PDB file of C-alpha atoms in Angstrom:
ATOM      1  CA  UNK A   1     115.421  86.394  84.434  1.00 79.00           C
ATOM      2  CA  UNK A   2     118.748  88.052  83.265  1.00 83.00           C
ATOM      3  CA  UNK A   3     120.186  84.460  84.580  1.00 89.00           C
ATOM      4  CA  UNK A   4     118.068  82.700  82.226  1.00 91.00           C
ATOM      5  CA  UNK A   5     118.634  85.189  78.995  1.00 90.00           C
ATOM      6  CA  UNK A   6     122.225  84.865  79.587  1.00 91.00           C
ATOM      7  CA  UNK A   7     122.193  80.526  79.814  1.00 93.00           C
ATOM      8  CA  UNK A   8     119.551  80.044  77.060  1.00 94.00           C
ATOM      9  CA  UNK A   9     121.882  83.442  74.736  1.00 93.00           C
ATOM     10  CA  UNK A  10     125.212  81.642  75.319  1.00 95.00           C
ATOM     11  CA  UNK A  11     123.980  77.480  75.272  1.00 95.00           C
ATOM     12  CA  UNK A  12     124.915  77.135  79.180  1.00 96.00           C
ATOM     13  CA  UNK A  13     122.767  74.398  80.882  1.00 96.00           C
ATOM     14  CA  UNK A  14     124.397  74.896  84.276  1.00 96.00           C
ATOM     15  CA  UNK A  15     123.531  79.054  84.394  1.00 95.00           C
ATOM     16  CA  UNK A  16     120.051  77.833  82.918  1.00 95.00           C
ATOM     17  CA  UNK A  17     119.406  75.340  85.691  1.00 96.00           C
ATOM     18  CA  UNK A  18     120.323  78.105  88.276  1.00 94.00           C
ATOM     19  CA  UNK A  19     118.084  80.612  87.227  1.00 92.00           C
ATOM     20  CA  UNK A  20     115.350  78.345  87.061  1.00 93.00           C
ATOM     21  CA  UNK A  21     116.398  77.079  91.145  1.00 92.00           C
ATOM     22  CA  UNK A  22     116.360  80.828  92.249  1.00 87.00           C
ATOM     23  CA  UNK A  23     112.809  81.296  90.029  1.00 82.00           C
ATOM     24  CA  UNK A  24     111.661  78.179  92.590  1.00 84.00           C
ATOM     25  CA  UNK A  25     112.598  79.698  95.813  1.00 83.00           C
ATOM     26  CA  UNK A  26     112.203  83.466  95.348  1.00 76.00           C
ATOM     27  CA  UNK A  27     109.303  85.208  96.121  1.00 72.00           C
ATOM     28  CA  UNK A  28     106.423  86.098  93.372  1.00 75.00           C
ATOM     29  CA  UNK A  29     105.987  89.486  93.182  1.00 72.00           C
ATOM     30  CA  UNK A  30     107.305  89.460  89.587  1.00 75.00           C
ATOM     31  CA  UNK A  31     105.074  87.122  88.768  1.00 80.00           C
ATOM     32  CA  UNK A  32     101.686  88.968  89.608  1.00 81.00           C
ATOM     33  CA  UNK A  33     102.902  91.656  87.872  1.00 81.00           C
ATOM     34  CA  UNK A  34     103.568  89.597  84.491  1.00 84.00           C
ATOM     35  CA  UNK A  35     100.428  88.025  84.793  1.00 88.00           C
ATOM     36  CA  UNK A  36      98.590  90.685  85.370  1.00 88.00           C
ATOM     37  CA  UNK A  37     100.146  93.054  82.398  1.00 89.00           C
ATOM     38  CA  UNK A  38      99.609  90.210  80.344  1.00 90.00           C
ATOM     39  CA  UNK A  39      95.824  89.962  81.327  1.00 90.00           C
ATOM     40  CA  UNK A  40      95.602  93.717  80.548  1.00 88.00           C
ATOM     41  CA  UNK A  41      97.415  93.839  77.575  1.00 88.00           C
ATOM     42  CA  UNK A  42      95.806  91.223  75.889  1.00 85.00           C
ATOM     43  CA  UNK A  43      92.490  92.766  75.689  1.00 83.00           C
ATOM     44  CA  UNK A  44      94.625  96.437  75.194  1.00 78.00           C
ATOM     45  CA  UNK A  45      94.349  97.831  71.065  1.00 79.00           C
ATOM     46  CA  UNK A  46      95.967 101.007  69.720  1.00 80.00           C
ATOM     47  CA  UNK A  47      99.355 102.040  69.331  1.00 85.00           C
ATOM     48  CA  UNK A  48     102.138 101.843  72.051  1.00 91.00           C
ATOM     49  CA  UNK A  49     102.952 104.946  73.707  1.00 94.00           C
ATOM     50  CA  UNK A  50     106.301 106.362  73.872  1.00 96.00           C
ATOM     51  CA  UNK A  51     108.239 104.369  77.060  1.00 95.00           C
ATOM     52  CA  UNK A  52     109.601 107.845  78.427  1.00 95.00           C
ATOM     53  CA  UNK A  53     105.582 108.787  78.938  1.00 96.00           C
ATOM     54  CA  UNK A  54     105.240 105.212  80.669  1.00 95.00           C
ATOM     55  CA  UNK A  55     107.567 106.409  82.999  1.00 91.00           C
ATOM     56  CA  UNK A  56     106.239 109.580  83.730  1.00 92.00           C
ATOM     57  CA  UNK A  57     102.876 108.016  84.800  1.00 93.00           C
ATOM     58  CA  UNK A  58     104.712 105.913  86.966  1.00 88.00           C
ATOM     59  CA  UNK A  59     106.590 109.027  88.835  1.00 88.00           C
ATOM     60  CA  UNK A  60     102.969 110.681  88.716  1.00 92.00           C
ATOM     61  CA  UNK A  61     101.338 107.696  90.942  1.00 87.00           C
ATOM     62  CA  UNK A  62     102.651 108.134  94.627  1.00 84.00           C
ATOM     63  CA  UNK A  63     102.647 104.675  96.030  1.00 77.00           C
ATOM     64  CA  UNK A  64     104.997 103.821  93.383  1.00 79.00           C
ATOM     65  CA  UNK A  65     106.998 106.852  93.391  1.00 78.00           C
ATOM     66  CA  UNK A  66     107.423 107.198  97.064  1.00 74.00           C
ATOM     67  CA  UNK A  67     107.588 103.568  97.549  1.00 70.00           C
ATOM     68  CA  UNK A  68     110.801 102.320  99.763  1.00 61.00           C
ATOM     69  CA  UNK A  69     112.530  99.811  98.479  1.00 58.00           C
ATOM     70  CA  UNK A  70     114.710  98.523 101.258  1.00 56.00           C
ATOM     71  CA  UNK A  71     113.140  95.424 103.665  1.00 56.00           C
ATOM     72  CA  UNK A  72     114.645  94.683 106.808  1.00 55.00           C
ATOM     73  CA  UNK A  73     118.177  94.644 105.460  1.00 55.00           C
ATOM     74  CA  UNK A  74     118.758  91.342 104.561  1.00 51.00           C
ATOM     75  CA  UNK A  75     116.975  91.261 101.732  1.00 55.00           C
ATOM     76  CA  UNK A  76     115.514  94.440  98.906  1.00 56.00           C
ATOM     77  CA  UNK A  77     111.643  93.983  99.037  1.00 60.00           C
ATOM     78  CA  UNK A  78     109.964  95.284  95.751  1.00 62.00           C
ATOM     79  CA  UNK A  79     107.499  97.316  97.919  1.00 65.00           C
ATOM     80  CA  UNK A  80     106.480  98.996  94.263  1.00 67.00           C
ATOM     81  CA  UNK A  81     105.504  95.382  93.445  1.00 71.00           C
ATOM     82  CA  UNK A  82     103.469  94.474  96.549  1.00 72.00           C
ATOM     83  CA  UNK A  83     101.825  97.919  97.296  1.00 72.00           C
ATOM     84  CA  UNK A  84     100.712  98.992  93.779  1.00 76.00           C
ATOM     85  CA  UNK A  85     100.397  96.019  91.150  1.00 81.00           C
ATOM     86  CA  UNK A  86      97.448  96.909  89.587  1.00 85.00           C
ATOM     87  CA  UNK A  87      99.023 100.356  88.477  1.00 87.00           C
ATOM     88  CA  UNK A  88     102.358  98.742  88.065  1.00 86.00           C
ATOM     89  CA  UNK A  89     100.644  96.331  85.325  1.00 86.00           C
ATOM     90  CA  UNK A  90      98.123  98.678  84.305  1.00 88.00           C
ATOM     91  CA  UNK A  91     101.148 101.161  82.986  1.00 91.00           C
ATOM     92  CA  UNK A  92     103.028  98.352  81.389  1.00 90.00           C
ATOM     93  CA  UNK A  93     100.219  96.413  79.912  1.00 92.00           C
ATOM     94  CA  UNK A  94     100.627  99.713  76.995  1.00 93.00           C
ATOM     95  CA  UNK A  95     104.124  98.805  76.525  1.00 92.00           C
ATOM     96  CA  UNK A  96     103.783  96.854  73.144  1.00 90.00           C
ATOM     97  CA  UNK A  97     105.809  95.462  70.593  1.00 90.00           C
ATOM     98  CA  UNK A  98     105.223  94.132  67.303  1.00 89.00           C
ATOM     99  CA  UNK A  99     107.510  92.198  65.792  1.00 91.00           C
ATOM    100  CA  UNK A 100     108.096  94.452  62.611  1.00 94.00           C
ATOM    101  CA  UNK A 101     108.934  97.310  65.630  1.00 94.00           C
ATOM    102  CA  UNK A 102     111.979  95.166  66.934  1.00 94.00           C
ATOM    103  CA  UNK A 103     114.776  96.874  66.406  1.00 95.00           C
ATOM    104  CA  UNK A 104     113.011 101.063  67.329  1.00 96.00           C
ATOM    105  CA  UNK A 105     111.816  99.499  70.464  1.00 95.00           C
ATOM    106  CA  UNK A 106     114.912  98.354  71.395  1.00 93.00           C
ATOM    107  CA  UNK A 107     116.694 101.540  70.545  1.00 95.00           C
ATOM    108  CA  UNK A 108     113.890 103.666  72.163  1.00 96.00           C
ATOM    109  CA  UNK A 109     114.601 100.956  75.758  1.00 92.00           C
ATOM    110  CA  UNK A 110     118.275 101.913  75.438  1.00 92.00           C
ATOM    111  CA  UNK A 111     117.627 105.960  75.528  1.00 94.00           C
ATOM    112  CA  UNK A 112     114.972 105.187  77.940  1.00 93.00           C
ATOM    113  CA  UNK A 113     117.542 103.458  80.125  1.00 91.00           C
ATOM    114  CA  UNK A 114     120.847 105.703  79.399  1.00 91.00           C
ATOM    115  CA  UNK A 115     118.548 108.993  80.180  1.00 92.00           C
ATOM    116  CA  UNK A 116     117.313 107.255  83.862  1.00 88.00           C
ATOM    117  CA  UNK A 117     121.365 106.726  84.571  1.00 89.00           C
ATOM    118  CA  UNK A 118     121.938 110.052  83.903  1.00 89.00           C
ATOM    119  CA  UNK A 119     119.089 111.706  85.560  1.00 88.00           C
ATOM    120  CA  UNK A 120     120.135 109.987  88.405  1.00 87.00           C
ATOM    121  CA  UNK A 121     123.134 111.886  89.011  1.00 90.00           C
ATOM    122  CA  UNK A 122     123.097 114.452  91.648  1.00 89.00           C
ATOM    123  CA  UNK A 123     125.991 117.142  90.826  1.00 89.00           C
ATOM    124  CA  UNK A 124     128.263 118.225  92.893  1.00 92.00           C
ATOM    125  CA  UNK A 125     127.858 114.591  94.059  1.00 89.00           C
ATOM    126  CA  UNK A 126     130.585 111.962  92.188  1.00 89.00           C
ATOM    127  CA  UNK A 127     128.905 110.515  89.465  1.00 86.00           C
ATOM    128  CA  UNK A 128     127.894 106.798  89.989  1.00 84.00           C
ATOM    129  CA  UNK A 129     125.408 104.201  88.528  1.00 82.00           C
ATOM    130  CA  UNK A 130     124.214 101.877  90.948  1.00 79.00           C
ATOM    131  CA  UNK A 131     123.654  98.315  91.063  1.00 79.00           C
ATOM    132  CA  UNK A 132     120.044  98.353  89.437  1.00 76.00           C
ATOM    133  CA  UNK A 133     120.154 100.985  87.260  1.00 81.00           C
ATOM    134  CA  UNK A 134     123.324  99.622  85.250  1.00 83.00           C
ATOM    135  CA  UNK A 135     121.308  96.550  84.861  1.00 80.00           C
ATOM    136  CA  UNK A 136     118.731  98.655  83.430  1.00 80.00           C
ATOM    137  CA  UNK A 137     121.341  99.601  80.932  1.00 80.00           C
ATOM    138  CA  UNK A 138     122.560  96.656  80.489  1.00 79.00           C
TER     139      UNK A 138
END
């Protein structure tokens, strides 16, 4: 996905054309979930709540929270994905957006994101951001 934004954002054919080769030999686990939340959310009404309580319900639902992330080595299997999908899509089916909420949703994904980096951090520990939460940020 972040392949695709970044050929269709800045007109580049070749990046688009790679994104859409990994989409065809990658796994689906993404998928279910997207089609899933989007199954939910389209029969969901009411307002959207705050994305830092979205999270909390995730942390609050074990097989998500305690859910390893690592496969055999050569490869990061979303276990989160394949072990709990109906909560996974469940929880996000309430993120909304409407368009005339653009620009506060995207500030309120930016805090989200910054606070998750730094609650990360483990003091004394150096601080670090790792490879998936700084895409998060990103």
């Amino acid at each position: 996905m972040i392949h695709l934004g970044y050929g269709i954002e800045f007109n580049q054919p070749a990046i688009v054309a790679e994104a859409l080769a990994q989409t065809a030999v990658h796994k689906n686990e993404v998928s279910v979930i997207m089609l899933g939340t989007e199954s939910v959310a389209s029969s969901s009404t009411g307002p959207s709540p705050p994305l830092i309580e979205l999270l909390t319900q995730l942390r609050s639902i074990e097989s998500i929270r305690d859910a390893s992330c690592w496969g055999d080595g050569s490869w990061i299997e979303d276990v989160p994905l394949t072990q709990a999908p109906r909560a996974l899509w469940e929880i996000a089916a309430q993120w909304r957006v409407q368009p005339n909420e653009l620009n506060e949703k995207t500030a309120e994904m930016i805090n989200v994101n910054g606070f998750m980096c730094g609650a990360a951090q483990m003091p004394p520990k150096e601080y670090k951001i790792d490879f998936f939460l700084i895409h998060n940020l990103n």
